[in-house]
PDB file of C-alpha atoms in Angstrom:
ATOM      1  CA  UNK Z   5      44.187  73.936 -11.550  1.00 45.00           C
ATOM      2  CA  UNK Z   6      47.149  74.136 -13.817  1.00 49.00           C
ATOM      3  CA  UNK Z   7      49.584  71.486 -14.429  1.00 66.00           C
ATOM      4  CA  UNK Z   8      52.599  72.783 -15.637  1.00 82.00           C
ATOM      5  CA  UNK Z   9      55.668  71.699 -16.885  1.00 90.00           C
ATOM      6  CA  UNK Z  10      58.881  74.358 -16.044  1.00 92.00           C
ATOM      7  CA  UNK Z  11      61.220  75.494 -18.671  1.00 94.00           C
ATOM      8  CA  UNK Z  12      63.241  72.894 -17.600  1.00 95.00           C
ATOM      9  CA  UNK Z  13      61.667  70.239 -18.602  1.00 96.00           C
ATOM     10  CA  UNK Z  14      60.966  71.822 -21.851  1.00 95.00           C
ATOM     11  CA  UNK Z  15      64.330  72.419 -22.335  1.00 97.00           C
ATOM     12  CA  UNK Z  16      65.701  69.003 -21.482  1.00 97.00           C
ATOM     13  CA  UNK Z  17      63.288  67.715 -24.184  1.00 97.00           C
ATOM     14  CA  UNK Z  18      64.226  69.985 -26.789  1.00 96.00           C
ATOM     15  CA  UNK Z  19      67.391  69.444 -26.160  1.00 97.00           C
ATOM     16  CA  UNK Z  20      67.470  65.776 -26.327  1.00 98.00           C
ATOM     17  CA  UNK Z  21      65.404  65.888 -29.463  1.00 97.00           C
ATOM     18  CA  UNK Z  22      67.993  67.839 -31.028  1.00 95.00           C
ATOM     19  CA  UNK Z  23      70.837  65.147 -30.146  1.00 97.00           C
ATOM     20  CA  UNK Z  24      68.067  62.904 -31.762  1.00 97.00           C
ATOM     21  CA  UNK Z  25      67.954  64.460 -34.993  1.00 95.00           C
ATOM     22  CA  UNK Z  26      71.737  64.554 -35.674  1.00 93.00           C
ATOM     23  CA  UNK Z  27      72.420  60.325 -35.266  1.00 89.00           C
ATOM     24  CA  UNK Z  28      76.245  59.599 -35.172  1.00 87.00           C
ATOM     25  CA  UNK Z  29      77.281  63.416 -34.557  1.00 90.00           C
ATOM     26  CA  UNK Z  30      78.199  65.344 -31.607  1.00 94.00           C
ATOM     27  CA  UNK Z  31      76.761  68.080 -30.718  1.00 95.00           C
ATOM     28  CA  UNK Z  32      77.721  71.082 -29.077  1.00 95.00           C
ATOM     29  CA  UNK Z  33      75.541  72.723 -26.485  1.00 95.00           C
ATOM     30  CA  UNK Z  34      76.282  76.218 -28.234  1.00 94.00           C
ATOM     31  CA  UNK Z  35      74.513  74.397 -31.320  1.00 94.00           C
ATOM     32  CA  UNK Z  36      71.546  73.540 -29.341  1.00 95.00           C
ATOM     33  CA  UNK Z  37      71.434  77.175 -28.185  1.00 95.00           C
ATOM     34  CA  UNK Z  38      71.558  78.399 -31.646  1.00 95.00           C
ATOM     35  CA  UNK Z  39      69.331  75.956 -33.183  1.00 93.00           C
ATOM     36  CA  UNK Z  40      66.645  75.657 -29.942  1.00 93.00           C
ATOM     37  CA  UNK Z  41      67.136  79.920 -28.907  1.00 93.00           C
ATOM     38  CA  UNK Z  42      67.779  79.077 -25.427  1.00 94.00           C
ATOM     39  CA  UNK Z  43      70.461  80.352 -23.277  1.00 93.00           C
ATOM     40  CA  UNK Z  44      73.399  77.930 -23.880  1.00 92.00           C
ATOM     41  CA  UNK Z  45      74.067  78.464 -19.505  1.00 94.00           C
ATOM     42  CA  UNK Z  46      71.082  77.254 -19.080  1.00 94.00           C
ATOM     43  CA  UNK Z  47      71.582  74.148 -21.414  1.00 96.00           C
ATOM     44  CA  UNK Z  48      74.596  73.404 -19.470  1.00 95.00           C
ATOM     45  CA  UNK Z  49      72.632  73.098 -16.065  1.00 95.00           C
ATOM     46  CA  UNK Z  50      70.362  70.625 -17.867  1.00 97.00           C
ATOM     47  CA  UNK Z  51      72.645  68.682 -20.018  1.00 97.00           C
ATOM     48  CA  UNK Z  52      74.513  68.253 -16.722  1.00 96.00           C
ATOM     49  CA  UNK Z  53      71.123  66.267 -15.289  1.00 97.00           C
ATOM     50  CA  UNK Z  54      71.148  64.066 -18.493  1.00 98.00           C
ATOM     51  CA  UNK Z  55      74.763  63.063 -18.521  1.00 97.00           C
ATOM     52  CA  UNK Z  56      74.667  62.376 -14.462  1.00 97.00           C
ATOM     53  CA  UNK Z  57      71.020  60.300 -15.609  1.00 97.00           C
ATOM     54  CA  UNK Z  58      73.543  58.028 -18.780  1.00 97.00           C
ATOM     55  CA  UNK Z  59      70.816  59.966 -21.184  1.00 98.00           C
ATOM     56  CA  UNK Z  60      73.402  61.704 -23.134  1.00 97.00           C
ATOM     57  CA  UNK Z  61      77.405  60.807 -23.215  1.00 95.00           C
ATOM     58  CA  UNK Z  62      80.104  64.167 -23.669  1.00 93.00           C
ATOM     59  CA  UNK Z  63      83.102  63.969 -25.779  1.00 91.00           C
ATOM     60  CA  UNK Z  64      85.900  66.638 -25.348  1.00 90.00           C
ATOM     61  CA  UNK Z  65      87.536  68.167 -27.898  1.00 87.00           C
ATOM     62  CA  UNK Z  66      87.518  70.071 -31.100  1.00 85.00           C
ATOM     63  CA  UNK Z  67      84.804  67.431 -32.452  1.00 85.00           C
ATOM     64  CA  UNK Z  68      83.427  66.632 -29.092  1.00 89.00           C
ATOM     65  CA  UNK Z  69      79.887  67.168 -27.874  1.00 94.00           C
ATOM     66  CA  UNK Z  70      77.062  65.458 -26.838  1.00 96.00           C
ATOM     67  CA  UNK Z  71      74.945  62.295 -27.884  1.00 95.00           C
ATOM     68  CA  UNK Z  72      72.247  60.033 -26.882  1.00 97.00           C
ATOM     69  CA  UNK Z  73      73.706  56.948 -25.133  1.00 96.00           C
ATOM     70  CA  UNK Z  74      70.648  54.686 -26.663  1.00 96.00           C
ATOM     71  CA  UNK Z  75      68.412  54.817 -29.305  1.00 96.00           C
ATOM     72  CA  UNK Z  76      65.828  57.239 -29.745  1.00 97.00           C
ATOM     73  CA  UNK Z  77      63.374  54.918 -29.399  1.00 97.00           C
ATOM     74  CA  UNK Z  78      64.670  54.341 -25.744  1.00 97.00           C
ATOM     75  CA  UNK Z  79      63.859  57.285 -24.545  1.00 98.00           C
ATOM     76  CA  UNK Z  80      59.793  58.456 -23.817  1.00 98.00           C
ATOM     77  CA  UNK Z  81      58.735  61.814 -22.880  1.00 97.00           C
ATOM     78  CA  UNK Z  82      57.964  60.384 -19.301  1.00 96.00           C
ATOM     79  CA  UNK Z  83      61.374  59.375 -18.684  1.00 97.00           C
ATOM     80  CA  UNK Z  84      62.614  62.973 -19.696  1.00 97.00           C
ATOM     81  CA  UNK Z  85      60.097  64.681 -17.645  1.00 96.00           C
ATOM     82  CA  UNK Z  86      60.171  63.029 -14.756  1.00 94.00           C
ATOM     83  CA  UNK Z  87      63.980  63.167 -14.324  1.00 96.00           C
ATOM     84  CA  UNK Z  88      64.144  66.892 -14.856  1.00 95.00           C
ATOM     85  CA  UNK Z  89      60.695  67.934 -13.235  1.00 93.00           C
ATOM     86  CA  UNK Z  90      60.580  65.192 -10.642  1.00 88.00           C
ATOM     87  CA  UNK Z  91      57.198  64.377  -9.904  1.00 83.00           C
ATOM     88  CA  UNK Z  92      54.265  64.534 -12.553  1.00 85.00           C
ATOM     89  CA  UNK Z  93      51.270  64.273 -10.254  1.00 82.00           C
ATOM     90  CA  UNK Z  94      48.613  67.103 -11.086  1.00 82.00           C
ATOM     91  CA  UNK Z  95      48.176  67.691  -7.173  1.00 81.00           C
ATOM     92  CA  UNK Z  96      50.080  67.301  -4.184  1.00 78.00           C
ATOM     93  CA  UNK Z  97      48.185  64.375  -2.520  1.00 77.00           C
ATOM     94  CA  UNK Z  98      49.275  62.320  -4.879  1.00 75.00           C
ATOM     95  CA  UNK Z  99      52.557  61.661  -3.649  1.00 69.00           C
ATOM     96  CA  UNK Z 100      52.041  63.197  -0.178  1.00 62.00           C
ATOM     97  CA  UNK Z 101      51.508  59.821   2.486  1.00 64.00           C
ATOM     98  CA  UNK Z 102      51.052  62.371   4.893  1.00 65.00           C
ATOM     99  CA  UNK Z 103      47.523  63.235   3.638  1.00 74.00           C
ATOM    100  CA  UNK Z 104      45.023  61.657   6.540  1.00 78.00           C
ATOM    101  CA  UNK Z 105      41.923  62.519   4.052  1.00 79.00           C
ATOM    102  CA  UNK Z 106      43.809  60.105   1.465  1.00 74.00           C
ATOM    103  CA  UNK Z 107      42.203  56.590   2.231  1.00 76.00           C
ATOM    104  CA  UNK Z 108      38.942  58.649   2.596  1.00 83.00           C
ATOM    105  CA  UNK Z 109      39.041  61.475  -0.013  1.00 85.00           C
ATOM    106  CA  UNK Z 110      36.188  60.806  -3.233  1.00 87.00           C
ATOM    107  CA  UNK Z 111      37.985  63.216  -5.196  1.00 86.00           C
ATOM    108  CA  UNK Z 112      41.442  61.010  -5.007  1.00 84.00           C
ATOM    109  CA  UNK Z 113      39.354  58.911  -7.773  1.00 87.00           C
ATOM    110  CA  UNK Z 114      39.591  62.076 -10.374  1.00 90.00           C
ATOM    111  CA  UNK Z 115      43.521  62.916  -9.604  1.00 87.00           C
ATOM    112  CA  UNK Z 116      44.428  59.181 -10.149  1.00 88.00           C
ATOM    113  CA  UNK Z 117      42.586  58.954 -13.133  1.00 93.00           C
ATOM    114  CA  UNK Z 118      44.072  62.044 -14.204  1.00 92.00           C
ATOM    115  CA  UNK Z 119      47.771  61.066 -13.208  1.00 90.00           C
ATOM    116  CA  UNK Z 120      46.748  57.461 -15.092  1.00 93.00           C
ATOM    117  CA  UNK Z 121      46.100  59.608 -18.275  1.00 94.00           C
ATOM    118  CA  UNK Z 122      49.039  61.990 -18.083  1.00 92.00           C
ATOM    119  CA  UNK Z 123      51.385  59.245 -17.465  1.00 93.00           C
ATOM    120  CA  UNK Z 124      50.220  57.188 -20.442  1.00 96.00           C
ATOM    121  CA  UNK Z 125      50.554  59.756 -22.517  1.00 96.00           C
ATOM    122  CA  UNK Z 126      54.210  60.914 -21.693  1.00 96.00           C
ATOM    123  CA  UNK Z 127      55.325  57.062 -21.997  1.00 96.00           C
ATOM    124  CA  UNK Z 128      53.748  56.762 -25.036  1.00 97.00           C
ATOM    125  CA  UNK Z 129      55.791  59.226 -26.628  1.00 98.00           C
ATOM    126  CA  UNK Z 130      59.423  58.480 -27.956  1.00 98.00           C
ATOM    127  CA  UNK Z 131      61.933  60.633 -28.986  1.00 98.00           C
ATOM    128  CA  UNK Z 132      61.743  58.795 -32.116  1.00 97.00           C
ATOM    129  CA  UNK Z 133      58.204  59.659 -32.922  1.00 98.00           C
ATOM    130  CA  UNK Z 134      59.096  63.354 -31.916  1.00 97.00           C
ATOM    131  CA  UNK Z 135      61.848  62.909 -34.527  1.00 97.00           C
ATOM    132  CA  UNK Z 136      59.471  61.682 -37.248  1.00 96.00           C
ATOM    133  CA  UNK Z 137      57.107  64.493 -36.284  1.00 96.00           C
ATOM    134  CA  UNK Z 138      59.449  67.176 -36.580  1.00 95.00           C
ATOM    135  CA  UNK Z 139      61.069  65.882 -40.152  1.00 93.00           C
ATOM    136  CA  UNK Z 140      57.256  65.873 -40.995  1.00 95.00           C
ATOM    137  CA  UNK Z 141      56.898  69.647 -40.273  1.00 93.00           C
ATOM    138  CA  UNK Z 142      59.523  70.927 -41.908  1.00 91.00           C
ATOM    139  CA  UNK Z 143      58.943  69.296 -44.531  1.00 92.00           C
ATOM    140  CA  UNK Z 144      55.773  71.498 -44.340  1.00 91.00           C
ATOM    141  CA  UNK Z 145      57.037  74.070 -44.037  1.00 89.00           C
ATOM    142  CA  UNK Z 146      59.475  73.627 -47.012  1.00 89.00           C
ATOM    143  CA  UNK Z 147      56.312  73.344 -49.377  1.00 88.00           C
ATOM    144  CA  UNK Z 148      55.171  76.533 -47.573  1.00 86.00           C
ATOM    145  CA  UNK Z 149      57.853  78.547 -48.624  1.00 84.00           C
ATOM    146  CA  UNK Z 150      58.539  77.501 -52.195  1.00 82.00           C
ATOM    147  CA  UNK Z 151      54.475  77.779 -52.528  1.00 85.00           C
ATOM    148  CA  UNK Z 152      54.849  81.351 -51.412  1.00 84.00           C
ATOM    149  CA  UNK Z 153      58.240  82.008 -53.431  1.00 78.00           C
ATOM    150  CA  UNK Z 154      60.042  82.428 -49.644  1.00 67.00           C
ATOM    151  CA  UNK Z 155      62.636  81.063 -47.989  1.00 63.00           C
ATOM    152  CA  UNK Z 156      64.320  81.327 -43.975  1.00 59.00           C
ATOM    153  CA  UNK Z 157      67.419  78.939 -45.175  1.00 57.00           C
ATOM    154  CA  UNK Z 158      70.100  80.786 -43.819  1.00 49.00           C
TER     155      UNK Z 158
END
């Protein structure tokens, strides 16, 4: 069994984290794409999903771009997920009424609890704890490189 979350929803979330870590700014998807590596046609398609969701508000023009339309803390991993995946369930039957084993299938008990789990993770996660967890690495990674005399600053 493999649950897995598509590029997509990756990308959604890294993209929204970046519009989290730059507070009162607009940013430009060709940023994003610089900053993230990802294809900024790609970011389009998504950021699309996010603006029709009121996730993220555009401005046009030479200082335009995108930001969050709430606070950071607003936001969980869930909510991200689900709008750009869809449905979370680790199997089918989950969401599938159609099922006739459902009301008598044992090994429903292990896919809700697993669903339960999933889902309390993913809304127990903020942006804004993803923001304080990314200032945290690199600030570790900071100490890395002056420990070893290197730095990536471009």
């Amino acid at each position: 069994m493999s649950m897995k979350i598509s590029t997509k929803g990756r990308y959604a979330l890294r993209m929204m984290l970046e519009f989290a870590l730059h507070p009162g700014e607009y940013t430009k998807i060709n940023q994003v794409s610089e900053r993230q590596q990802i294809s900024d046609k790609y970011l389009e398609q998504i950021v699309t999903i996010l603006s029709r969701a009121g996730y993220v508000k555009s401005v046009r023009g030479a200082q335009g771009g995108y930001h969050l339309t709430k606070d950071p803390s607003e936001y969980t991993v869930g909510m991200i997920l689900t709008l750009t995946e869809g449905n979370l369930a680790p199997v089918s039957c989950m969401d599938d009424a159609s099922c006739a084993r459902s009301e008598y299938c044992s090994s429903r008990m292990v896919w809700k609890k697993l669903d339960d789990s999933i889902r309390q993770v993913l809304d127990s996660i903020t942006l804004a704890d993803l923001v304080e967890e990314q200032k945290r690495l690199n600030e570790e990674m900071k100490e890395k490189e002056h420990r070893n005399g290197v730095s990536y600053d471009t």
